[in-house]
């Protein structure tokens, strides 16, 4: 009769532990049905589910394991597993897998407690937990520190809308972003990332900078407020605001470009994506002149933005060609994906405004970045606590992957 045993080993980690233990298992003809290991602060937690061909072998195996672990200063625990229990465990392997990612400046017990309570209430079971971010020093005072924990859960939520609402409430109250994704092959094989520019790749709105230089900041601000109230659509708003820039000296554009602040994490994100073969694009309702400067600086592959008309060194107050609004951004995303032979499931879209929602909706991974509440609530994922390089955690990258 075959016997199944659960073996748990804990103690101070050092090289050679797994090799020695597996040699003992091999000498008793054991098959390994499952194995898992974690090391936290140099303390080893190793679990093995093993099968023995003959029941009477287990006593000899246990005796040898106990002798070896005692000599090695390790603790070992054994638990027999019944056929019914094993069958139930095996059946659970077919359940849906999802990834829940916690992004914050520093992970707190309160955050994990609230999130894990929601997970349990939704009938999901946590199968694995791992830290993606680097180790945090005890005296860490860096306001730009990053912390990320990834939870693998099995099952399907009982009420996805209620779960999303609960996660959103936790995010607002405890300064943490919570992403819930299906663990599909496409999550691990994205190939194209498209970005909005203003307030996404850069920390400002270019048209506001232009308006200040032209002395029409208040007038442009009033038009923007009209658009936010729904009195003007994006195209009408842009046309009205650009008209106020008429006569602005074009030399000012270079001056503004030199002072545009990059968003936290942009360079780290783009360089990492490029190193592993991603294509990148700017799809902006802003201006192509500035998008091309960012393209040169960051190495972006594609830039699509509105063309600000300049004649005889002056801004004319008009936009050349069709205006790139939300619908056009979604169209451009599809065109680039088709040109590159990339499925929409493999596309990531990142933006902050309402005009980004169409492209966020059709991308395999749509991320509202430091967005207004209405955009955060509409997008499937949101990042508000970290910089733009937080996107890498949603793709499963660890800090070791990035910095190594």
mmCIF file of C-alpha atoms in Angstrom:
data_model
loop_
_atom_site.group_PDB
_atom_site.id
_atom_site.type_symbol
_atom_site.label_atom_id
_atom_site.label_comp_id
_atom_site.label_asym_id
_atom_site.label_seq_id
_atom_site.Cartn_x
_atom_site.Cartn_y
_atom_site.Cartn_z
ATOM 1 C CA UNK A 1 0.000 0.000 0.000
ATOM 2 C CA UNK A 2 1.360 3.433 -0.923
ATOM 3 C CA UNK A 3 1.702 6.121 1.748
ATOM 4 C CA UNK A 4 1.674 9.926 1.460
ATOM 5 C CA UNK A 5 3.506 12.108 3.997
ATOM 6 C CA UNK A 6 3.667 15.875 4.490
ATOM 7 C CA UNK A 7 7.135 16.878 5.741
ATOM 8 C CA UNK A 8 7.813 20.370 7.086
ATOM 9 C CA UNK A 9 11.332 21.533 7.898
ATOM 10 C CA UNK A 10 12.288 24.837 9.508
ATOM 11 C CA UNK A 11 15.511 26.364 10.767
ATOM 12 C CA UNK A 12 18.455 28.549 9.823
ATOM 13 C CA UNK A 13 19.052 28.471 6.084
ATOM 14 C CA UNK A 14 22.388 27.493 4.547
ATOM 15 C CA UNK A 15 23.606 25.859 1.325
ATOM 16 C CA UNK A 16 23.176 22.110 0.929
ATOM 17 C CA UNK A 17 20.039 21.503 3.006
ATOM 18 C CA UNK A 18 17.798 20.535 0.092
ATOM 19 C CA UNK A 19 20.523 18.367 -1.451
ATOM 20 C CA UNK A 20 21.019 16.366 1.748
ATOM 21 C CA UNK A 21 17.298 15.915 2.381
ATOM 22 C CA UNK A 22 16.550 14.859 -1.182
ATOM 23 C CA UNK A 23 19.328 12.272 -1.025
ATOM 24 C CA UNK A 24 17.624 10.717 2.009
ATOM 25 C CA UNK A 25 14.297 10.690 0.163
ATOM 26 C CA UNK A 26 15.960 9.101 -2.862
ATOM 27 C CA UNK A 27 17.496 6.330 -0.762
ATOM 28 C CA UNK A 28 13.992 5.350 0.395
ATOM 29 C CA UNK A 29 12.442 5.455 -3.088
ATOM 30 C CA UNK A 30 10.223 8.444 -2.327
ATOM 31 C CA UNK A 31 8.440 10.412 -5.070
ATOM 32 C CA UNK A 32 7.919 14.146 -4.538
ATOM 33 C CA UNK A 33 4.289 15.120 -5.200
ATOM 34 C CA UNK A 34 4.669 18.764 -4.189
ATOM 35 C CA UNK A 35 7.409 21.024 -2.859
ATOM 36 C CA UNK A 36 7.598 24.604 -1.675
ATOM 37 C CA UNK A 37 10.276 26.700 0.001
ATOM 38 C CA UNK A 38 10.580 30.197 1.402
ATOM 39 C CA UNK A 39 13.382 31.977 3.225
ATOM 40 C CA UNK A 40 12.483 34.880 5.518
ATOM 41 C CA UNK A 41 15.308 36.655 7.351
ATOM 42 C CA UNK A 42 17.618 33.638 6.858
ATOM 43 C CA UNK A 43 15.023 31.263 8.288
ATOM 44 C CA UNK A 44 14.060 28.339 6.064
ATOM 45 C CA UNK A 45 10.515 27.050 5.636
ATOM 46 C CA UNK A 46 10.547 23.923 3.462
ATOM 47 C CA UNK A 47 7.558 21.711 2.759
ATOM 48 C CA UNK A 48 7.473 18.414 0.868
ATOM 49 C CA UNK A 49 4.584 16.129 0.030
ATOM 50 C CA UNK A 50 6.097 12.696 -0.668
ATOM 51 C CA UNK A 51 4.786 9.310 -1.668
ATOM 52 C CA UNK A 52 6.357 6.022 -0.566
ATOM 53 C CA UNK A 53 5.752 2.821 -2.491
ATOM 54 C CA UNK A 54 5.596 0.702 0.669
ATOM 55 C CA UNK A 55 4.027 1.762 3.953
ATOM 56 C CA UNK A 56 6.692 0.085 6.095
ATOM 57 C CA UNK A 57 9.359 2.327 4.533
ATOM 58 C CA UNK A 58 8.015 5.421 6.247
ATOM 59 C CA UNK A 59 9.332 4.471 9.705
ATOM 60 C CA UNK A 60 12.878 4.120 8.363
ATOM 61 C CA UNK A 61 12.580 7.385 6.398
ATOM 62 C CA UNK A 62 11.279 9.323 9.388
ATOM 63 C CA UNK A 63 14.024 7.965 11.611
ATOM 64 C CA UNK A 64 16.758 8.973 9.186
ATOM 65 C CA UNK A 65 15.254 12.424 8.569
ATOM 66 C CA UNK A 66 14.927 13.086 12.295
ATOM 67 C CA UNK A 67 18.545 12.057 12.895
ATOM 68 C CA UNK A 68 19.839 14.249 10.054
ATOM 69 C CA UNK A 69 17.786 17.348 10.939
ATOM 70 C CA UNK A 70 18.739 17.118 14.596
ATOM 71 C CA UNK A 71 22.411 17.070 13.648
ATOM 72 C CA UNK A 72 21.851 19.991 11.272
ATOM 73 C CA UNK A 73 20.021 22.076 13.888
ATOM 74 C CA UNK A 74 16.712 21.950 11.985
ATOM 75 C CA UNK A 75 13.183 21.172 13.152
ATOM 76 C CA UNK A 76 11.153 18.566 11.270
ATOM 77 C CA UNK A 77 7.442 17.741 11.478
ATOM 78 C CA UNK A 78 5.601 14.855 9.808
ATOM 79 C CA UNK A 79 1.929 14.447 8.979
ATOM 80 C CA UNK A 80 0.310 11.466 7.232
ATOM 81 C CA UNK A 81 -2.055 12.443 4.415
ATOM 82 C CA UNK A 82 -5.131 10.324 3.792
ATOM 83 C CA UNK A 83 -6.163 9.338 0.245
ATOM 84 C CA UNK A 84 -9.336 11.412 0.587
ATOM 85 C CA UNK A 85 -7.436 14.484 1.709
ATOM 86 C CA UNK A 86 -4.927 14.108 -1.129
ATOM 87 C CA UNK A 87 -7.703 13.716 -3.716
ATOM 88 C CA UNK A 88 -9.395 16.872 -2.435
ATOM 89 C CA UNK A 89 -6.111 18.785 -2.612
ATOM 90 C CA UNK A 90 -5.418 17.486 -6.122
ATOM 91 C CA UNK A 91 -8.878 18.575 -7.319
ATOM 92 C CA UNK A 92 -8.179 22.097 -6.070
ATOM 93 C CA UNK A 93 -5.322 22.475 -8.550
ATOM 94 C CA UNK A 94 -7.858 22.938 -11.325
ATOM 95 C CA UNK A 95 -9.397 26.070 -9.788
ATOM 96 C CA UNK A 96 -8.929 29.446 -11.443
ATOM 97 C CA UNK A 97 -5.777 31.315 -10.431
ATOM 98 C CA UNK A 98 -5.695 35.051 -9.844
ATOM 99 C CA UNK A 99 -2.969 37.458 -8.817
ATOM 100 C CA UNK A 100 -3.602 40.126 -6.189
ATOM 101 C CA UNK A 101 -0.856 42.751 -6.032
ATOM 102 C CA UNK A 102 -0.417 45.192 -3.141
ATOM 103 C CA UNK A 103 1.514 48.363 -4.019
ATOM 104 C CA UNK A 104 2.378 50.886 -1.336
ATOM 105 C CA UNK A 105 5.280 52.786 0.206
ATOM 106 C CA UNK A 106 5.463 50.394 3.170
ATOM 107 C CA UNK A 107 3.315 47.300 3.749
ATOM 108 C CA UNK A 108 1.414 47.412 7.040
ATOM 109 C CA UNK A 109 -0.337 44.740 9.034
ATOM 110 C CA UNK A 110 -3.566 46.734 8.734
ATOM 111 C CA UNK A 111 -3.396 46.653 4.931
ATOM 112 C CA UNK A 112 -2.748 42.912 4.771
ATOM 113 C CA UNK A 113 -5.418 42.160 7.379
ATOM 114 C CA UNK A 114 -8.145 44.088 5.553
ATOM 115 C CA UNK A 115 -7.221 42.679 2.152
ATOM 116 C CA UNK A 116 -6.944 39.061 3.300
ATOM 117 C CA UNK A 117 -10.320 39.362 5.038
ATOM 118 C CA UNK A 118 -11.922 40.388 1.741
ATOM 119 C CA UNK A 119 -10.167 37.512 -0.037
ATOM 120 C CA UNK A 120 -11.559 35.014 2.472
ATOM 121 C CA UNK A 121 -15.071 36.498 2.359
ATOM 122 C CA UNK A 122 -15.059 36.095 -1.435
ATOM 123 C CA UNK A 123 -14.367 32.347 -1.160
ATOM 124 C CA UNK A 124 -10.800 32.636 -2.429
ATOM 125 C CA UNK A 125 -7.853 30.791 -0.946
ATOM 126 C CA UNK A 126 -4.329 32.219 -0.796
ATOM 127 C CA UNK A 127 -1.944 29.671 -2.332
ATOM 128 C CA UNK A 128 1.276 31.692 -2.308
ATOM 129 C CA UNK A 129 2.631 35.022 -1.093
ATOM 130 C CA UNK A 130 5.877 36.649 -2.180
ATOM 131 C CA UNK A 131 7.560 40.014 -1.928
ATOM 132 C CA UNK A 132 8.462 41.638 -5.253
ATOM 133 C CA UNK A 133 10.100 44.767 -3.858
ATOM 134 C CA UNK A 134 13.543 44.919 -2.286
ATOM 135 C CA UNK A 135 14.277 44.731 1.423
ATOM 136 C CA UNK A 136 13.418 47.884 3.358
ATOM 137 C CA UNK A 137 16.023 49.271 5.815
ATOM 138 C CA UNK A 138 14.769 49.763 9.391
ATOM 139 C CA UNK A 139 15.751 53.429 9.300
ATOM 140 C CA UNK A 140 14.115 54.003 5.906
ATOM 141 C CA UNK A 141 12.777 57.553 5.622
ATOM 142 C CA UNK A 142 12.679 57.782 1.823
ATOM 143 C CA UNK A 143 9.274 59.066 0.769
ATOM 144 C CA UNK A 144 9.843 57.369 -2.567
ATOM 145 C CA UNK A 145 10.458 53.916 -1.138
ATOM 146 C CA UNK A 146 8.509 51.090 -2.781
ATOM 147 C CA UNK A 147 6.861 48.029 -1.299
ATOM 148 C CA UNK A 148 5.007 45.333 -3.194
ATOM 149 C CA UNK A 149 3.583 41.973 -2.169
ATOM 150 C CA UNK A 150 2.019 39.524 -4.635
ATOM 151 C CA UNK A 151 -0.612 37.004 -3.550
ATOM 152 C CA UNK A 152 -1.594 34.028 -5.697
ATOM 153 C CA UNK A 153 -5.188 33.021 -4.963
ATOM 154 C CA UNK A 154 -7.289 30.131 -6.215
ATOM 155 C CA UNK A 155 -10.971 30.178 -7.021
ATOM 156 C CA UNK A 156 -13.371 32.779 -8.404
ATOM 157 C CA UNK A 157 -14.796 35.650 -6.329
ATOM 158 C CA UNK A 158 -18.388 35.160 -5.180
ATOM 159 C CA UNK A 159 -19.256 38.783 -6.018
ATOM 160 C CA UNK A 160 -16.609 40.525 -8.178
ATOM 161 C CA UNK A 161 -18.304 43.936 -7.941
ATOM 162 C CA UNK A 162 -18.491 43.772 -4.143
ATOM 163 C CA UNK A 163 -14.861 42.668 -3.964
ATOM 164 C CA UNK A 164 -13.750 45.531 -6.203
ATOM 165 C CA UNK A 165 -15.715 48.021 -4.100
ATOM 166 C CA UNK A 166 -14.142 46.652 -0.913
ATOM 167 C CA UNK A 167 -10.642 46.879 -2.385
ATOM 168 C CA UNK A 168 -11.324 50.451 -3.522
ATOM 169 C CA UNK A 169 -12.416 51.432 -0.013
ATOM 170 C CA UNK A 170 -9.284 49.885 1.507
ATOM 171 C CA UNK A 171 -7.114 51.650 -1.078
ATOM 172 C CA UNK A 172 -8.647 55.022 -0.217
ATOM 173 C CA UNK A 173 -8.409 54.521 3.551
ATOM 174 C CA UNK A 174 -5.004 52.844 3.869
ATOM 175 C CA UNK A 175 -2.919 54.370 1.051
ATOM 176 C CA UNK A 176 -2.414 51.146 -0.888
ATOM 177 C CA UNK A 177 -3.141 50.108 -4.471
ATOM 178 C CA UNK A 178 -4.707 46.682 -4.977
ATOM 179 C CA UNK A 179 -4.674 44.992 -8.386
ATOM 180 C CA UNK A 180 -6.693 41.863 -9.151
ATOM 181 C CA UNK A 181 -5.737 40.006 -12.344
ATOM 182 C CA UNK A 182 -6.398 36.622 -13.879
ATOM 183 C CA UNK A 183 -3.162 34.638 -13.954
ATOM 184 C CA UNK A 184 -3.252 33.980 -17.678
ATOM 185 C CA UNK A 185 -0.470 33.384 -20.192
ATOM 186 C CA UNK A 186 -1.039 36.932 -21.516
ATOM 187 C CA UNK A 187 -0.249 38.482 -18.138
ATOM 188 C CA UNK A 188 3.231 37.011 -18.381
ATOM 189 C CA UNK A 189 3.729 37.843 -22.057
ATOM 190 C CA UNK A 190 2.768 41.476 -22.640
ATOM 191 C CA UNK A 191 4.622 43.119 -25.527
ATOM 192 C CA UNK A 192 3.378 46.697 -26.026
ATOM 193 C CA UNK A 193 2.820 49.579 -23.581
ATOM 194 C CA UNK A 194 1.097 52.802 -24.638
ATOM 195 C CA UNK A 195 1.150 55.914 -22.456
ATOM 196 C CA UNK A 196 -0.680 59.161 -22.183
ATOM 197 C CA UNK A 197 1.854 61.970 -21.867
ATOM 198 C CA UNK A 198 0.611 64.882 -19.749
ATOM 199 C CA UNK A 199 0.275 63.995 -16.043
ATOM 200 C CA UNK A 200 1.407 60.466 -16.876
ATOM 201 C CA UNK A 201 4.916 60.442 -18.354
ATOM 202 C CA UNK A 202 5.391 64.016 -17.155
ATOM 203 C CA UNK A 203 4.047 65.577 -13.969
ATOM 204 C CA UNK A 204 2.345 68.544 -15.587
ATOM 205 C CA UNK A 205 -0.038 69.569 -18.373
ATOM 206 C CA UNK A 206 1.891 71.168 -21.232
ATOM 207 C CA UNK A 207 -0.987 73.389 -22.301
ATOM 208 C CA UNK A 208 -1.044 74.945 -18.831
ATOM 209 C CA UNK A 209 2.680 75.691 -19.151
ATOM 210 C CA UNK A 210 2.098 77.262 -22.564
ATOM 211 C CA UNK A 211 -0.815 79.290 -21.217
ATOM 212 C CA UNK A 212 1.312 80.695 -18.386
ATOM 213 C CA UNK A 213 3.990 81.774 -20.863
ATOM 214 C CA UNK A 214 1.305 83.381 -23.045
ATOM 215 C CA UNK A 215 -0.262 85.162 -20.052
ATOM 216 C CA UNK A 216 -3.619 83.409 -20.502
ATOM 217 C CA UNK A 217 -3.450 80.906 -17.668
ATOM 218 C CA UNK A 218 -6.758 81.909 -16.082
ATOM 219 C CA UNK A 219 -8.635 81.905 -19.384
ATOM 220 C CA UNK A 220 -7.326 78.431 -20.292
ATOM 221 C CA UNK A 221 -8.203 77.242 -16.788
ATOM 222 C CA UNK A 222 -11.817 78.351 -17.224
ATOM 223 C CA UNK A 223 -12.118 76.374 -20.461
ATOM 224 C CA UNK A 224 -10.654 73.333 -18.736
ATOM 225 C CA UNK A 225 -13.255 73.627 -15.970
ATOM 226 C CA UNK A 226 -16.025 73.774 -18.578
ATOM 227 C CA UNK A 227 -14.748 70.531 -20.066
ATOM 228 C CA UNK A 228 -14.593 68.890 -16.642
ATOM 229 C CA UNK A 229 -18.225 69.880 -16.042
ATOM 230 C CA UNK A 230 -19.172 68.188 -19.312
ATOM 231 C CA UNK A 231 -20.048 71.429 -21.097
ATOM 232 C CA UNK A 232 -17.386 70.821 -23.775
ATOM 233 C CA UNK A 233 -15.998 67.595 -25.221
ATOM 234 C CA UNK A 234 -12.241 67.087 -25.502
ATOM 235 C CA UNK A 235 -11.945 68.346 -29.097
ATOM 236 C CA UNK A 236 -13.962 71.512 -28.368
ATOM 237 C CA UNK A 237 -11.974 72.152 -25.206
ATOM 238 C CA UNK A 238 -8.613 71.701 -26.928
ATOM 239 C CA UNK A 239 -9.593 73.934 -29.850
ATOM 240 C CA UNK A 240 -10.732 76.698 -27.486
ATOM 241 C CA UNK A 241 -7.619 76.507 -25.326
ATOM 242 C CA UNK A 242 -5.176 76.438 -28.248
ATOM 243 C CA UNK A 243 -6.912 79.484 -29.779
ATOM 244 C CA UNK A 244 -5.923 81.440 -26.673
ATOM 245 C CA UNK A 245 -2.242 80.750 -27.411
ATOM 246 C CA UNK A 246 -2.283 82.674 -30.683
ATOM 247 C CA UNK A 247 0.850 84.808 -31.111
ATOM 248 C CA UNK A 248 2.985 82.934 -28.581
ATOM 249 C CA UNK A 249 6.662 82.951 -29.583
ATOM 250 C CA UNK A 250 7.612 79.396 -30.631
ATOM 251 C CA UNK A 251 11.007 79.781 -28.906
ATOM 252 C CA UNK A 252 9.123 79.330 -25.641
ATOM 253 C CA UNK A 253 8.456 75.664 -26.507
ATOM 254 C CA UNK A 254 12.109 74.724 -26.068
ATOM 255 C CA UNK A 255 12.240 76.549 -22.761
ATOM 256 C CA UNK A 256 9.197 74.623 -21.501
ATOM 257 C CA UNK A 257 10.521 71.286 -22.787
ATOM 258 C CA UNK A 258 13.733 71.722 -20.796
ATOM 259 C CA UNK A 259 11.852 72.122 -17.506
ATOM 260 C CA UNK A 260 9.184 69.451 -17.920
ATOM 261 C CA UNK A 261 9.427 67.168 -14.874
ATOM 262 C CA UNK A 262 9.450 63.452 -15.597
ATOM 263 C CA UNK A 263 7.114 61.409 -13.449
ATOM 264 C CA UNK A 264 8.729 59.319 -10.724
ATOM 265 C CA UNK A 265 9.896 55.965 -12.068
ATOM 266 C CA UNK A 266 9.547 56.755 -15.790
ATOM 267 C CA UNK A 267 13.159 56.157 -16.784
ATOM 268 C CA UNK A 268 13.379 52.954 -14.738
ATOM 269 C CA UNK A 269 10.164 51.658 -16.303
ATOM 270 C CA UNK A 270 11.031 52.449 -19.922
ATOM 271 C CA UNK A 271 14.612 51.148 -19.720
ATOM 272 C CA UNK A 272 13.396 47.888 -18.174
ATOM 273 C CA UNK A 273 10.665 47.417 -20.779
ATOM 274 C CA UNK A 274 13.116 48.075 -23.604
ATOM 275 C CA UNK A 275 15.645 45.632 -22.153
ATOM 276 C CA UNK A 276 13.148 42.775 -22.397
ATOM 277 C CA UNK A 277 11.863 43.668 -25.869
ATOM 278 C CA UNK A 278 8.676 45.656 -25.242
ATOM 279 C CA UNK A 279 7.476 48.222 -27.771
ATOM 280 C CA UNK A 280 6.406 51.582 -26.322
ATOM 281 C CA UNK A 281 4.217 54.417 -27.585
ATOM 282 C CA UNK A 282 2.958 57.839 -26.575
ATOM 283 C CA UNK A 283 -0.714 58.406 -27.439
ATOM 284 C CA UNK A 284 -1.444 61.930 -26.294
ATOM 285 C CA UNK A 285 -4.104 64.581 -26.543
ATOM 286 C CA UNK A 286 -1.229 66.982 -25.943
ATOM 287 C CA UNK A 287 1.283 68.195 -28.504
ATOM 288 C CA UNK A 288 3.579 66.215 -30.771
ATOM 289 C CA UNK A 289 6.436 68.721 -30.437
ATOM 290 C CA UNK A 290 6.847 67.779 -26.768
ATOM 291 C CA UNK A 291 6.125 64.095 -27.364
ATOM 292 C CA UNK A 292 9.040 63.904 -29.783
ATOM 293 C CA UNK A 293 11.369 65.438 -27.179
ATOM 294 C CA UNK A 294 10.310 62.714 -24.751
ATOM 295 C CA UNK A 295 10.758 60.122 -27.475
ATOM 296 C CA UNK A 296 14.381 61.192 -27.941
ATOM 297 C CA UNK A 297 15.033 61.322 -24.216
ATOM 298 C CA UNK A 298 13.459 57.975 -23.274
ATOM 299 C CA UNK A 299 13.741 55.928 -26.459
ATOM 300 C CA UNK A 300 10.001 55.602 -27.128
ATOM 301 C CA UNK A 301 9.129 53.737 -30.346
ATOM 302 C CA UNK A 302 5.967 55.586 -31.448
ATOM 303 C CA UNK A 303 4.566 59.079 -30.836
ATOM 304 C CA UNK A 304 1.077 60.228 -31.776
ATOM 305 C CA UNK A 305 -0.102 63.622 -30.523
ATOM 306 C CA UNK A 306 -1.733 66.793 -31.781
ATOM 307 C CA UNK A 307 0.237 69.037 -34.148
ATOM 308 C CA UNK A 308 0.450 72.612 -32.891
ATOM 309 C CA UNK A 309 0.578 74.930 -35.922
ATOM 310 C CA UNK A 310 3.543 77.316 -35.991
ATOM 311 C CA UNK A 311 4.027 79.915 -38.748
ATOM 312 C CA UNK A 312 6.895 82.421 -38.950
ATOM 313 C CA UNK A 313 8.031 81.460 -35.446
ATOM 314 C CA UNK A 314 4.647 82.079 -33.839
ATOM 315 C CA UNK A 315 1.898 79.781 -32.564
ATOM 316 C CA UNK A 316 -1.157 80.389 -34.759
ATOM 317 C CA UNK A 317 -3.747 79.178 -32.255
ATOM 318 C CA UNK A 318 -4.739 76.214 -34.408
ATOM 319 C CA UNK A 319 -4.163 72.461 -34.408
ATOM 320 C CA UNK A 320 -3.126 70.889 -37.706
ATOM 321 C CA UNK A 321 -5.006 67.761 -38.760
ATOM 322 C CA UNK A 322 -7.450 65.605 -36.833
ATOM 323 C CA UNK A 323 -7.509 66.008 -33.082
ATOM 324 C CA UNK A 324 -6.399 62.982 -31.081
ATOM 325 C CA UNK A 325 -9.166 62.411 -28.582
ATOM 326 C CA UNK A 326 -10.127 59.337 -26.568
ATOM 327 C CA UNK A 327 -11.619 57.459 -29.494
ATOM 328 C CA UNK A 328 -8.595 58.137 -31.681
ATOM 329 C CA UNK A 329 -6.233 56.925 -28.937
ATOM 330 C CA UNK A 330 -8.064 53.582 -28.902
ATOM 331 C CA UNK A 331 -7.843 53.375 -32.696
ATOM 332 C CA UNK A 332 -4.110 54.122 -32.653
ATOM 333 C CA UNK A 333 -3.537 51.466 -30.003
ATOM 334 C CA UNK A 334 -5.188 48.898 -32.278
ATOM 335 C CA UNK A 335 -3.226 50.091 -35.311
ATOM 336 C CA UNK A 336 0.143 49.814 -33.548
ATOM 337 C CA UNK A 337 -0.717 46.381 -32.142
ATOM 338 C CA UNK A 338 -1.714 45.135 -35.604
ATOM 339 C CA UNK A 339 1.442 46.583 -37.177
ATOM 340 C CA UNK A 340 3.606 44.830 -34.573
ATOM 341 C CA UNK A 341 1.637 41.567 -34.727
ATOM 342 C CA UNK A 342 0.575 41.881 -31.078
ATOM 343 C CA UNK A 343 -2.757 40.756 -29.624
ATOM 344 C CA UNK A 344 -4.774 43.287 -27.634
ATOM 345 C CA UNK A 345 -4.490 40.935 -24.636
ATOM 346 C CA UNK A 346 -0.751 41.658 -24.720
ATOM 347 C CA UNK A 347 -1.136 45.444 -24.673
ATOM 348 C CA UNK A 348 -0.847 47.671 -21.594
ATOM 349 C CA UNK A 349 -2.370 51.168 -21.618
ATOM 350 C CA UNK A 350 -1.574 53.794 -18.974
ATOM 351 C CA UNK A 351 -3.275 57.153 -18.543
ATOM 352 C CA UNK A 352 -4.856 59.556 -16.077
ATOM 353 C CA UNK A 353 -7.758 61.284 -17.841
ATOM 354 C CA UNK A 354 -11.272 60.563 -19.021
ATOM 355 C CA UNK A 355 -10.039 60.678 -22.623
ATOM 356 C CA UNK A 356 -7.776 57.708 -21.787
ATOM 357 C CA UNK A 357 -10.660 55.445 -20.772
ATOM 358 C CA UNK A 358 -11.354 54.072 -24.298
ATOM 359 C CA UNK A 359 -7.778 52.783 -24.665
ATOM 360 C CA UNK A 360 -7.672 51.542 -21.062
ATOM 361 C CA UNK A 361 -10.834 49.550 -21.758
ATOM 362 C CA UNK A 362 -9.570 47.671 -24.829
ATOM 363 C CA UNK A 363 -6.030 46.945 -23.618
ATOM 364 C CA UNK A 364 -5.322 43.629 -21.960
ATOM 365 C CA UNK A 365 -4.119 45.621 -18.941
ATOM 366 C CA UNK A 366 -5.536 49.132 -18.495
ATOM 367 C CA UNK A 367 -4.006 51.193 -15.681
ATOM 368 C CA UNK A 368 -5.316 54.506 -14.353
ATOM 369 C CA UNK A 369 -2.207 56.306 -13.088
ATOM 370 C CA UNK A 370 -2.630 58.933 -10.362
ATOM 371 C CA UNK A 371 -6.002 59.552 -11.920
ATOM 372 C CA UNK A 372 -9.108 61.422 -10.854
ATOM 373 C CA UNK A 373 -11.682 59.333 -8.916
ATOM 374 C CA UNK A 374 -14.018 58.813 -11.877
ATOM 375 C CA UNK A 375 -11.149 57.398 -13.974
ATOM 376 C CA UNK A 376 -9.860 55.191 -11.134
ATOM 377 C CA UNK A 377 -13.328 53.741 -10.611
ATOM 378 C CA UNK A 378 -13.789 53.024 -14.329
ATOM 379 C CA UNK A 379 -10.375 51.488 -15.030
ATOM 380 C CA UNK A 380 -9.685 47.867 -14.138
ATOM 381 C CA UNK A 381 -6.399 48.682 -12.373
ATOM 382 C CA UNK A 382 -5.037 51.818 -10.745
ATOM 383 C CA UNK A 383 -1.714 53.034 -9.356
ATOM 384 C CA UNK A 384 -1.789 56.082 -7.101
ATOM 385 C CA UNK A 385 0.700 55.396 -4.317
ATOM 386 C CA UNK A 386 3.880 54.622 -6.292
ATOM 387 C CA UNK A 387 5.689 56.010 -9.301
ATOM 388 C CA UNK A 388 5.178 54.830 -12.858
ATOM 389 C CA UNK A 389 7.651 51.977 -12.385
ATOM 390 C CA UNK A 390 4.973 50.372 -10.188
ATOM 391 C CA UNK A 391 3.635 49.036 -13.499
ATOM 392 C CA UNK A 392 6.506 46.539 -13.449
ATOM 393 C CA UNK A 393 5.121 44.903 -10.311
ATOM 394 C CA UNK A 394 1.790 44.301 -12.034
ATOM 395 C CA UNK A 395 3.731 42.374 -14.680
ATOM 396 C CA UNK A 396 5.378 40.223 -12.014
ATOM 397 C CA UNK A 397 8.842 41.841 -12.108
ATOM 398 C CA UNK A 398 10.823 41.872 -8.872
ATOM 399 C CA UNK A 399 13.335 44.531 -7.896
ATOM 400 C CA UNK A 400 16.004 41.866 -8.301
ATOM 401 C CA UNK A 401 14.909 41.347 -11.925
ATOM 402 C CA UNK A 402 15.091 45.079 -12.596
ATOM 403 C CA UNK A 403 18.317 45.907 -10.794
ATOM 404 C CA UNK A 404 20.072 42.648 -11.681
#
